[in-house]
Coordinates of N, CA and C in Angstrom, one line a residue:
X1 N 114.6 62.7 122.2 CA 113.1 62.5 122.1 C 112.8 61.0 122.1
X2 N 112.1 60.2 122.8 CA 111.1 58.9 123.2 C 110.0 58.6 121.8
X3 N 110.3 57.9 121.3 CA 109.6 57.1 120.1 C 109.0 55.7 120.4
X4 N 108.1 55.5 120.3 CA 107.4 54.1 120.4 C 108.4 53.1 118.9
X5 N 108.5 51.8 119.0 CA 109.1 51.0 117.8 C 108.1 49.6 117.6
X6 N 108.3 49.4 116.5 CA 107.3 48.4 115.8 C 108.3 47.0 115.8
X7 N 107.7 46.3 116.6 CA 108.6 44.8 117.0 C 107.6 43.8 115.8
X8 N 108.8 43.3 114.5 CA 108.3 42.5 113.0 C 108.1 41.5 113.5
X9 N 109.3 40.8 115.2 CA 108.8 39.2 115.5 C 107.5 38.8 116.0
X10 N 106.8 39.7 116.8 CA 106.0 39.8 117.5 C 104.6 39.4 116.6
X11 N 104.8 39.9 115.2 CA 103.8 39.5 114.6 C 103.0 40.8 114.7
X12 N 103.5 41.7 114.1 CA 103.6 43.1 113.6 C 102.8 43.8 114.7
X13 N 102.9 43.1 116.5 CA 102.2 43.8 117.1 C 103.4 45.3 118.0
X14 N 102.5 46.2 118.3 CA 103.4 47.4 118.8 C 104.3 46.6 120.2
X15 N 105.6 47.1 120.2 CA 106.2 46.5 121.1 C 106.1 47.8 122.3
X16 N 105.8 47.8 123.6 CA 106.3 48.9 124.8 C 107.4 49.0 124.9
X17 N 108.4 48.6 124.3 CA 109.5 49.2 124.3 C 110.3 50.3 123.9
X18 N 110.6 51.2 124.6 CA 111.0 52.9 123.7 C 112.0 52.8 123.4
X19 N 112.6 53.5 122.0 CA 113.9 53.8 121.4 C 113.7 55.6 121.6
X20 N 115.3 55.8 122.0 CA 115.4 57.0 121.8 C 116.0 57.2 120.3
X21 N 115.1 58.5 120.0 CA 115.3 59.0 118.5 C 116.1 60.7 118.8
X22 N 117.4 60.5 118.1 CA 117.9 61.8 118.3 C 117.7 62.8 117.9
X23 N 117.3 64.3 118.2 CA 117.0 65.4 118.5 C 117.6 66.0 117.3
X24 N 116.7 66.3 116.2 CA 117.5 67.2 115.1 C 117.4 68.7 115.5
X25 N 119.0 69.4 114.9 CA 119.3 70.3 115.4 C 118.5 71.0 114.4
X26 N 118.2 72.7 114.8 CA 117.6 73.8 113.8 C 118.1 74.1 113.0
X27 N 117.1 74.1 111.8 CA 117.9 74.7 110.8 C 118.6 75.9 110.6
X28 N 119.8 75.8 110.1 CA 120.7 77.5 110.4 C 120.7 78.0 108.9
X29 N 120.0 79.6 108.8 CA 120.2 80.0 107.5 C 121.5 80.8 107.3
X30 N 122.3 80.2 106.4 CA 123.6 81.4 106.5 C 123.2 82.6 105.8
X31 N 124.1 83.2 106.7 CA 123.7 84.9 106.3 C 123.9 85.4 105.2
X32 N 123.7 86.0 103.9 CA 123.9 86.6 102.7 C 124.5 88.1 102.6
X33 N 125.4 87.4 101.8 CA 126.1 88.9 102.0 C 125.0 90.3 101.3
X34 N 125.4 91.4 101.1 CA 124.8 92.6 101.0 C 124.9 92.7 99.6
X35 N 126.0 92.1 98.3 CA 125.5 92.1 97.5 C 124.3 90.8 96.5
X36 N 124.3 89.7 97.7 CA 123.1 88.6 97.3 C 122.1 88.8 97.7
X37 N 122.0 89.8 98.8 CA 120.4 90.2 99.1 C 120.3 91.4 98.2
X38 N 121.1 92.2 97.7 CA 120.7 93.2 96.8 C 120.4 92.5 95.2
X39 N 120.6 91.4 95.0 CA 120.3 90.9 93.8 C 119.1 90.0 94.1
X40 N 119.0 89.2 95.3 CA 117.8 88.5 95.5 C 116.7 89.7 95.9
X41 N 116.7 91.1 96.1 CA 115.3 91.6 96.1 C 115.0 92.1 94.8
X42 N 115.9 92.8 93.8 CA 115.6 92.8 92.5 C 114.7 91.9 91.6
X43 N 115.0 90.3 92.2 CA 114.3 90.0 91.7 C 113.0 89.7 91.8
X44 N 112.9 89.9 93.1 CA 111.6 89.4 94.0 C 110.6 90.4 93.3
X45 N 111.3 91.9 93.3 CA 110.3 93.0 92.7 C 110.4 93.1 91.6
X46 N 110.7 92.5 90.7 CA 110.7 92.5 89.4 C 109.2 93.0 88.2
X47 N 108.3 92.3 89.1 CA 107.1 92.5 88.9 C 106.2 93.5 89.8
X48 N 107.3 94.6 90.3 CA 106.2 95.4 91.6 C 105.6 96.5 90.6
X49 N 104.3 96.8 90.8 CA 103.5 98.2 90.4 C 104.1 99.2 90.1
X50 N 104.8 99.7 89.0 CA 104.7 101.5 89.1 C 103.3 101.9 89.4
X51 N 104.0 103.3 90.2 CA 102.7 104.0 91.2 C 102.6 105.6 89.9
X52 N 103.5 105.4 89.0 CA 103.6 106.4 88.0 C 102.7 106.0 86.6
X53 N 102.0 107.5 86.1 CA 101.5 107.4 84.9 C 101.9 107.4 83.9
X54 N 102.7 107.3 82.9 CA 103.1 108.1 82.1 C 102.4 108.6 80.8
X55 N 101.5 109.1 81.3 CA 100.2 109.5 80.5 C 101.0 110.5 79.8
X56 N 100.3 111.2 78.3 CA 101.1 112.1 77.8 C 102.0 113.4 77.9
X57 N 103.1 112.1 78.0 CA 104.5 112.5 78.4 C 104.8 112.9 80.1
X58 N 103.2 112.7 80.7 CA 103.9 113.3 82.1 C 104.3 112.2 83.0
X59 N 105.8 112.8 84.0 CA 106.3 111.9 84.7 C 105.7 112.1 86.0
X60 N 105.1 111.1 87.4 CA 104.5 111.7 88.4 C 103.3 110.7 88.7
X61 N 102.8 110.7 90.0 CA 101.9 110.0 90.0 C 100.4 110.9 90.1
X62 N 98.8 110.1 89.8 CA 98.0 110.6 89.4 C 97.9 112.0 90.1
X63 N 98.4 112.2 91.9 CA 97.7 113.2 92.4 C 98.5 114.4 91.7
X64 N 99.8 114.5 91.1 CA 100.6 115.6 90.8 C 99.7 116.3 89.5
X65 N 98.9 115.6 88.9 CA 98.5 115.8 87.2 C 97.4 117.0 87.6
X66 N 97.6 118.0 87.4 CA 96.9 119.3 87.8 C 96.0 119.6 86.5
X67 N 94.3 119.9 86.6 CA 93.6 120.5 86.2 C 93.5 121.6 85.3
X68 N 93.2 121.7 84.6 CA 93.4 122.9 83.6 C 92.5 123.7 83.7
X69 N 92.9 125.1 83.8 CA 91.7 126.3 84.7 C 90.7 126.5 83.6
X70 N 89.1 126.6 84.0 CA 88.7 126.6 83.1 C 88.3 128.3 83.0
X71 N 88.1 128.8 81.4 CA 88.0 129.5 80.9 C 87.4 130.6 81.4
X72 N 87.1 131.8 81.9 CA 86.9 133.0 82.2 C 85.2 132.8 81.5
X73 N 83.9 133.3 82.2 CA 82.8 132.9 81.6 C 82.7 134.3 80.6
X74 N 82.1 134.5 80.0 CA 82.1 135.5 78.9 C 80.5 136.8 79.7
X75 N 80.9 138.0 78.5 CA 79.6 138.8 79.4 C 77.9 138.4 79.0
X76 N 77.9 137.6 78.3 CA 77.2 136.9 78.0 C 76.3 135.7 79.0
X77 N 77.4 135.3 79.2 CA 77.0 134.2 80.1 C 77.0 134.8 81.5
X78 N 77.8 135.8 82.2 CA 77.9 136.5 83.5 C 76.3 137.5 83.1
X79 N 75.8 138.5 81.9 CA 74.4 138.5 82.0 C 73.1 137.8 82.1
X80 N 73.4 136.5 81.1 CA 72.6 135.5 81.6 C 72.1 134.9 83.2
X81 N 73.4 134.5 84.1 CA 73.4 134.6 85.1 C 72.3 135.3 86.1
X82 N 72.9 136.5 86.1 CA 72.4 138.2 86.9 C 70.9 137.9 86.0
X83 N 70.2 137.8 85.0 CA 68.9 137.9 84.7 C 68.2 136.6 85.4
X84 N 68.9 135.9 85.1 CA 68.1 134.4 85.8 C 68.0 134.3 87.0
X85 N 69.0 135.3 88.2 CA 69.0 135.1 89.4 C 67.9 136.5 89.8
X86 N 67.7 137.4 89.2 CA 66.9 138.8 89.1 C 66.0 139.4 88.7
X87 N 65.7 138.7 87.6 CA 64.3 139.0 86.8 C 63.2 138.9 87.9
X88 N 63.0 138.1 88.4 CA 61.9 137.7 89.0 C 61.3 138.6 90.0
X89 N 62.8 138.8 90.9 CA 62.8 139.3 92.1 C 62.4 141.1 91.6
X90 N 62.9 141.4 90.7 CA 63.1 143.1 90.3 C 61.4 143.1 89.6
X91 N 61.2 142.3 89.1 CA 59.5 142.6 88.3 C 58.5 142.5 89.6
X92 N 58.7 142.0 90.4 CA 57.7 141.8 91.4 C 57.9 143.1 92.6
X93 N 58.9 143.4 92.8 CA 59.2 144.2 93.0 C 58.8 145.8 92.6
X94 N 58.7 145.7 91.0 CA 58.2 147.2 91.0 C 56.8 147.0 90.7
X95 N 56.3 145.8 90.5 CA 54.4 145.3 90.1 C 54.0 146.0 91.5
X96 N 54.8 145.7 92.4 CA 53.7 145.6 93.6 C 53.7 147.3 93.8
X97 N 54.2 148.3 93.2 CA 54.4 149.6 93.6 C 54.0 150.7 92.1
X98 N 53.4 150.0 91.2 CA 52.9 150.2 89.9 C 51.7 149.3 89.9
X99 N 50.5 150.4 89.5 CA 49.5 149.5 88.9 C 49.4 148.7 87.9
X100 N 49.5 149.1 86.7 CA 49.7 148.6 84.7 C 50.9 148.1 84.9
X101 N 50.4 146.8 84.5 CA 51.6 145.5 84.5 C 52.3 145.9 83.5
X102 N 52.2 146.8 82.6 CA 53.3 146.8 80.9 C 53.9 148.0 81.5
X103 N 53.7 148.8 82.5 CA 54.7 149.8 83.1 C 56.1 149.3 83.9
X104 N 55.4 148.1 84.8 CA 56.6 146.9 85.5 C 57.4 146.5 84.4
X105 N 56.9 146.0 83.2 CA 57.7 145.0 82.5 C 58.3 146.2 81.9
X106 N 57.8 147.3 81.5 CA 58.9 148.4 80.5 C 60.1 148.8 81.7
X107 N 59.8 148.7 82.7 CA 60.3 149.2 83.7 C 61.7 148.4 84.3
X108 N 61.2 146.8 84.0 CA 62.0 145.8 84.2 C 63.0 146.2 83.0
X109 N 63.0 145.9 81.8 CA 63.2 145.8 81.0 C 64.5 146.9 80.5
X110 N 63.8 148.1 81.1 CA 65.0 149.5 81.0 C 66.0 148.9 82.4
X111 N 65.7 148.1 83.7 CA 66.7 147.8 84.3 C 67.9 147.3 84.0
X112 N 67.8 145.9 83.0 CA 68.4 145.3 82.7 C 69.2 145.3 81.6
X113 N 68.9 146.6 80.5 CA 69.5 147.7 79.6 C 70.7 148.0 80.5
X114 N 70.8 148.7 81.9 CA 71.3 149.1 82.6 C 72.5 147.9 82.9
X115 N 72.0 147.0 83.8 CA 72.8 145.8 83.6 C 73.8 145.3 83.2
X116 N 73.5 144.7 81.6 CA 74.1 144.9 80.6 C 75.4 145.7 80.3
X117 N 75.0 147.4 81.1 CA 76.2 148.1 80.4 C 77.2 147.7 81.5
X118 N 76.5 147.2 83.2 CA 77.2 147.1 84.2 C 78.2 145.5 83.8
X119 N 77.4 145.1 83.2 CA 78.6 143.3 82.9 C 79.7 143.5 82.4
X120 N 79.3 144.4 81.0 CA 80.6 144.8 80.2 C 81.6 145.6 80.8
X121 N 81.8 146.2 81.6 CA 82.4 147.2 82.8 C 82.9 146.0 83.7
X122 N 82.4 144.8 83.7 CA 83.0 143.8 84.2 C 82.8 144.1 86.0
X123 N 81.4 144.6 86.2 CA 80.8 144.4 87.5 C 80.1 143.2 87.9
X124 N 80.6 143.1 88.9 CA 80.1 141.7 89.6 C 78.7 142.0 90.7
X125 N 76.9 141.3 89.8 CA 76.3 142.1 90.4 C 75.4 141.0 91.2
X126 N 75.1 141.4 92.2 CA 74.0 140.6 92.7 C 72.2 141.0 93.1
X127 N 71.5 140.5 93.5 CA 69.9 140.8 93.8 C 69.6 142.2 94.0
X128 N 70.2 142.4 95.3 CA 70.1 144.0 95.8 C 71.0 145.2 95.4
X129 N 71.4 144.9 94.9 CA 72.2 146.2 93.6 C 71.0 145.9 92.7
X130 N 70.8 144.6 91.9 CA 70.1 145.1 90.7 C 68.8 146.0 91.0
X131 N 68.0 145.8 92.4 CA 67.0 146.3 93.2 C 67.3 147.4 93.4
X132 N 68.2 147.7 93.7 CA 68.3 149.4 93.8 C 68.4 150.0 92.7
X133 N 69.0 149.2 91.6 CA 69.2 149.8 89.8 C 67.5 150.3 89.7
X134 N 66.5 149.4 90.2 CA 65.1 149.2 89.6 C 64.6 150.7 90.6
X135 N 64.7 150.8 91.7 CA 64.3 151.3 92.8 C 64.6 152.9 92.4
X136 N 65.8 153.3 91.9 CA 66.2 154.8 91.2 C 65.4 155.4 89.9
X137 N 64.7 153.7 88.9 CA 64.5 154.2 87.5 C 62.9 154.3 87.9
X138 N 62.7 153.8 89.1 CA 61.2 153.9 89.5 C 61.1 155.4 89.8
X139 N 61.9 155.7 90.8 CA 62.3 157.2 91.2 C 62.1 158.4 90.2
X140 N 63.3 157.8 89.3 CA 63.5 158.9 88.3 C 62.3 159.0 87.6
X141 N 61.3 158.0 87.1 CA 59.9 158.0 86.4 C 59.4 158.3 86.7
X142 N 58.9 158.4 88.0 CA 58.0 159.2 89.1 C 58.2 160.9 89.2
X143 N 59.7 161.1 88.8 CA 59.8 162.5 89.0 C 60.2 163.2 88.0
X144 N 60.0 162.2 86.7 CA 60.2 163.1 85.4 C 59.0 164.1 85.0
X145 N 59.4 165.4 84.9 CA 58.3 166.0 84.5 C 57.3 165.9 83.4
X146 N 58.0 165.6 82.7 CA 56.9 165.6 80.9 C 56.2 164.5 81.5
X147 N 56.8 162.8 82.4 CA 55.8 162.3 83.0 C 54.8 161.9 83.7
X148 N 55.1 163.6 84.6 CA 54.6 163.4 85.8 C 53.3 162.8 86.3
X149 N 52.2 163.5 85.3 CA 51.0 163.1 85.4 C 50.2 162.0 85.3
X150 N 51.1 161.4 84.2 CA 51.0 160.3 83.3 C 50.8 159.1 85.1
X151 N 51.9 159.4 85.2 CA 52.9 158.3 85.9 C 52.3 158.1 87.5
X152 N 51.7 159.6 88.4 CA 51.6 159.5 89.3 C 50.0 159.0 89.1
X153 N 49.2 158.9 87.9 CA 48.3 158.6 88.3 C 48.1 156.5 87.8
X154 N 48.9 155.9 87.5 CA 49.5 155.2 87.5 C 49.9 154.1 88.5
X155 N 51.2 155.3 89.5 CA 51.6 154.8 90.4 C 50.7 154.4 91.7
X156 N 50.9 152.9 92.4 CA 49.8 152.5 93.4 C 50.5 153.1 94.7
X157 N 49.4 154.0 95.3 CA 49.3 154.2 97.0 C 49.1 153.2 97.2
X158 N 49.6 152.8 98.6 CA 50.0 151.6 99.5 C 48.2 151.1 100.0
X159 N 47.4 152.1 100.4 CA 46.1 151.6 100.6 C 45.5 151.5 99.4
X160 N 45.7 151.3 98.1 CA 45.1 150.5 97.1 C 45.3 149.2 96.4
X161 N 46.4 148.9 97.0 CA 46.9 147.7 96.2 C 46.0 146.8 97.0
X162 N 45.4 146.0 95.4 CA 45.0 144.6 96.3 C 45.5 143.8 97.2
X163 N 46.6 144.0 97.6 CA 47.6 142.7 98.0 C 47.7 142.8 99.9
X164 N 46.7 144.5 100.0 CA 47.3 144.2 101.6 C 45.3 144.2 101.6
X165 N 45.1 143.4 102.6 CA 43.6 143.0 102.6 C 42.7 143.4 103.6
X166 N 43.9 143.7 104.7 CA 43.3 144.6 105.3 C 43.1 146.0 105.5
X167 N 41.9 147.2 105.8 CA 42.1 148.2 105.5 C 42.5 149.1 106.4
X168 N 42.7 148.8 108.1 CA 43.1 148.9 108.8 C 44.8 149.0 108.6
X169 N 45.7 148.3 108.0 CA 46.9 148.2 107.5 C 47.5 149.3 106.7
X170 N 46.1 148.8 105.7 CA 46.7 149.7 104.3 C 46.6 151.4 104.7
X171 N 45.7 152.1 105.3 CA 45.3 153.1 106.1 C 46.5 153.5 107.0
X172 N 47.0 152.1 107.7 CA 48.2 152.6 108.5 C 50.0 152.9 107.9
X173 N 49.8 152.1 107.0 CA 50.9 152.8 106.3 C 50.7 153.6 105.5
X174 N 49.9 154.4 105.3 CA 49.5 155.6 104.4 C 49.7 156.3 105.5
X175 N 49.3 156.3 106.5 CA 49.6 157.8 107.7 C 51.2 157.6 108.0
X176 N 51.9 156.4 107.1 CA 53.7 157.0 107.8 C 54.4 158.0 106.7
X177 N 55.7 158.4 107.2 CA 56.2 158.8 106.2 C 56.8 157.9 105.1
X178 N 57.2 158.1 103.8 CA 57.2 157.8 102.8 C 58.5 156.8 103.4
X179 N 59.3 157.0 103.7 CA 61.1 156.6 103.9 C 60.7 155.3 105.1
X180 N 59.5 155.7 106.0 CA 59.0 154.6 107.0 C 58.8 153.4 106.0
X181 N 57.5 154.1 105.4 CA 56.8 153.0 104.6 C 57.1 152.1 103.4
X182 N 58.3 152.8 102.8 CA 59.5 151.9 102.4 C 59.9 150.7 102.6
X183 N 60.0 151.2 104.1 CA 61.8 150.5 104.9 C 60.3 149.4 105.2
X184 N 59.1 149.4 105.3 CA 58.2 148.3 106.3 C 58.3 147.6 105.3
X185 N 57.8 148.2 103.9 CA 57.2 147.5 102.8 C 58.8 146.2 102.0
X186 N 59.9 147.0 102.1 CA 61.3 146.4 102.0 C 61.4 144.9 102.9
X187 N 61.2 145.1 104.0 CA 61.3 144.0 104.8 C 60.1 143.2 105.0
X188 N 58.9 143.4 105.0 CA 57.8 142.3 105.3 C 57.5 141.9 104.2
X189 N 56.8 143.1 102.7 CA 56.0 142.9 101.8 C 57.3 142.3 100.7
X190 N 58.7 142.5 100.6 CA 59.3 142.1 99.7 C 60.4 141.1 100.4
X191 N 60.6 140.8 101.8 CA 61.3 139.7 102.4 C 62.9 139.9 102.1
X192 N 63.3 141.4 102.0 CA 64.7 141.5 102.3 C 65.4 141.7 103.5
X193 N 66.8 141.3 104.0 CA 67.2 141.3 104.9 C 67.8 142.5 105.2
X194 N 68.1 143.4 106.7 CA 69.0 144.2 106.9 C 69.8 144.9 105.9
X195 N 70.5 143.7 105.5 CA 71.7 143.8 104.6 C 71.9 143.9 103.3
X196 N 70.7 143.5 102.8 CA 70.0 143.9 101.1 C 69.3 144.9 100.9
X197 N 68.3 145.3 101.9 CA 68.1 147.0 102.1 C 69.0 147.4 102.5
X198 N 70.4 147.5 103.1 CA 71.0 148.1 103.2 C 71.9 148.6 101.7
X199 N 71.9 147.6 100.7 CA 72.5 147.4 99.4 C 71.5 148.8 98.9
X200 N 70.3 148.7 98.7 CA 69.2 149.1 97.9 C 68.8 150.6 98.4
X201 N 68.9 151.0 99.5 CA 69.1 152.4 100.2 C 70.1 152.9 99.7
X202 N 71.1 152.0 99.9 CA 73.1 152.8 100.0 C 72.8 153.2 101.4
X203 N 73.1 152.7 102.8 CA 73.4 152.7 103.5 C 74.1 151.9 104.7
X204 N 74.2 151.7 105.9 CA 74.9 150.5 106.7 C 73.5 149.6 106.8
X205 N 73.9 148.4 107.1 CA 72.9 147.5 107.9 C 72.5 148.3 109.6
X206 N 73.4 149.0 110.1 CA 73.0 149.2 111.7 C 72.0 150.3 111.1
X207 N 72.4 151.3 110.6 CA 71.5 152.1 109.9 C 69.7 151.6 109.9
X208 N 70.0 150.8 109.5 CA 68.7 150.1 108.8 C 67.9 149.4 109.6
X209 N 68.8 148.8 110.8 CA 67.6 148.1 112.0 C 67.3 149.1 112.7
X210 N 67.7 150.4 113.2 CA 67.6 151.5 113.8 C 66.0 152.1 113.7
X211 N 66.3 152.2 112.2 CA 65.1 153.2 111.0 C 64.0 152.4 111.5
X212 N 64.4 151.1 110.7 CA 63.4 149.6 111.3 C 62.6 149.9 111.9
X213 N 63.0 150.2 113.3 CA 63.0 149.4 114.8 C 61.7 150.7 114.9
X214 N 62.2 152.3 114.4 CA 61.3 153.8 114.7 C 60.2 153.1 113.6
X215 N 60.2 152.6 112.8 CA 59.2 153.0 112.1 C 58.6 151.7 112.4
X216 N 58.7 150.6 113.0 CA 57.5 149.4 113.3 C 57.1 150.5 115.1
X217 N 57.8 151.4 115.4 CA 56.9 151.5 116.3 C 55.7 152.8 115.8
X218 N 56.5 153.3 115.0 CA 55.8 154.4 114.1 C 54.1 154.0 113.2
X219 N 54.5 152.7 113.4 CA 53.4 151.9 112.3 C 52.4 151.2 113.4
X220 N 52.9 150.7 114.8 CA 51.9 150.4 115.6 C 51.2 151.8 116.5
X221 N 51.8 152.6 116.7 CA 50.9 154.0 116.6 C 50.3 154.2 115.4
X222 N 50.0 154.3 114.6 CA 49.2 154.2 113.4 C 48.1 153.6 113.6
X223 N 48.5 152.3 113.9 CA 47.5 151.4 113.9 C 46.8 151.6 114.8
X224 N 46.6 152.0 116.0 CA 46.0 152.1 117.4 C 45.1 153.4 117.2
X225 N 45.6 154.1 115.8 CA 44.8 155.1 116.4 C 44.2 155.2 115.0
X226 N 44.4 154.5 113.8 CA 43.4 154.1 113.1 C 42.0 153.2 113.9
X227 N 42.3 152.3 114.6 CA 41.4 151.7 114.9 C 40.8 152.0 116.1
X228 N 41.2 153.2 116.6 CA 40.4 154.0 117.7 C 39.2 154.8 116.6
X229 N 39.9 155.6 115.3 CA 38.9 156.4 115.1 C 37.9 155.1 114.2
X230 N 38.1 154.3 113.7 CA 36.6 153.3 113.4 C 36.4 152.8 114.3
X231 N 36.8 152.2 115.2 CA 35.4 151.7 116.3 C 36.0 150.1 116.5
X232 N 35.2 149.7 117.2 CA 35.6 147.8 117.2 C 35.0 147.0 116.7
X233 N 33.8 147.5 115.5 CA 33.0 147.0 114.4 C 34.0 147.4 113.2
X234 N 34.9 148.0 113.1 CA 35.6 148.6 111.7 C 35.2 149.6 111.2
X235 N 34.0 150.6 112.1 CA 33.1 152.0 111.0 C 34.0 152.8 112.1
X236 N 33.8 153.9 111.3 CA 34.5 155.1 111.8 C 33.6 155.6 112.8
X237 N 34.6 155.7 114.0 CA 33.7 156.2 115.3 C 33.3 157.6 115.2
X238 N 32.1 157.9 116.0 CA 31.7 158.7 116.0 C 32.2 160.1 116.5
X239 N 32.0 161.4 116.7 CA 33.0 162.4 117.3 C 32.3 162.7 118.8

């Protein structure tokens, strides 16, 4: 390697003249034997991380430390449940097919008596089971004799309930059969699916779009010929 040199006589000016400066050789690391590198990484790691906890008593790292199952809910808490997800749905449910609101609420009321005996039996219940529980005790009250009278004059026909506004409607579901006027009132007036009238019948879902399908056409014949005999003012046409 070519080095520039500093000439003292000159009067400390740079001299052009080059010295060669000899080429130091690389440094060579001798190799360590196997048991100096087994002592020189010991120490290096001396200070490395345990990836272990040794939280009470356990040996392992955090992902092995397994959760403890929690507790089986009581029938208590599995009734609470089933009333908080059902009350609502089952009271409106029998209001809209009962006039006297204290008939719905006694009615609700004896449902969930029912309920109750189903939690402890350790049934697992949901919306449309409890709706068919309600849907039977409606049944059975309807066709108890010592109640009969009581009850049927009570119970609301489909053209008196306030709730359908038109009279054209209400008139048309009164000309279906009873099982039609159900299945219409199930799906539009209470917004169940297929498959929760299917729960609440005890039948299939295919079942149920079938029935469906006869009775919305069963319902628009109804309608065509309610509003043939009033006229296209709404009064009953003439003969």
């Amino acid at each position: 390697m070519v080095l520039p040199s500093w000439n003292e006589s000159s009067g400390g000016t740079r001299d052009t003249r080059l010295v060669m400066s000899p080429i130091l050789p690389p440094r060579v690391v001798p190799p360590r034997g196997k048991a100096e590198r087994s002592a020189l990484g010991e120490t290096r790691n001396f200070q490395k991380p345990c990836n272990t906890v040794p939280t009470c008593g356990h040996k392992g790292s955090m992902d092995e430390v397994k959760t403890l199952p929690r507790p089986a809910p009581s029938a208590e808490e599995r009734f609470a449940a089933v009333h908080t997800a059902c009350h609502d749905t089952v009271y409106r449910y029998l209001a809209r097919r009962i006039i006297p609101a204290h008939l719905a609420e006694d009615l609700t009321g004896e449902v969930f008596v029912i309920v109750w005996s189903k939690v402890l039996d350790g049934a697992h219940l949901e919306v449309p089971y409890v709706v068919a529980i309600a849907r039977n005790l409606l049944r059975n009250a309807y066709r108890a004799s010592a109640k009969a009278s009581k009850l049927r004059a009570a119970l609301a026909l489909t053209q008196q309930r306030p709730a359908i506004q038109d009279p054209g409607v209400a008139l048309g579901l009164a000309a279906l059969k009873e099982t039609e006027r159900e299945l219409l009132l199930l799906t539009y007036w209470d917004s169940f699916t297929s498959e929760e009238i299917a729960v609440i019948l005890g039948t299939s879902p295919g079942a149920i779009r079938v029935r469906l399908h006869r009775a919305r056409k069963s319902f628009a014949a109804a309608l065509e010929s309610e509003s043939t005999q009033r006229g296209p003012l709404g009064k009953a046409a003439r003969p």
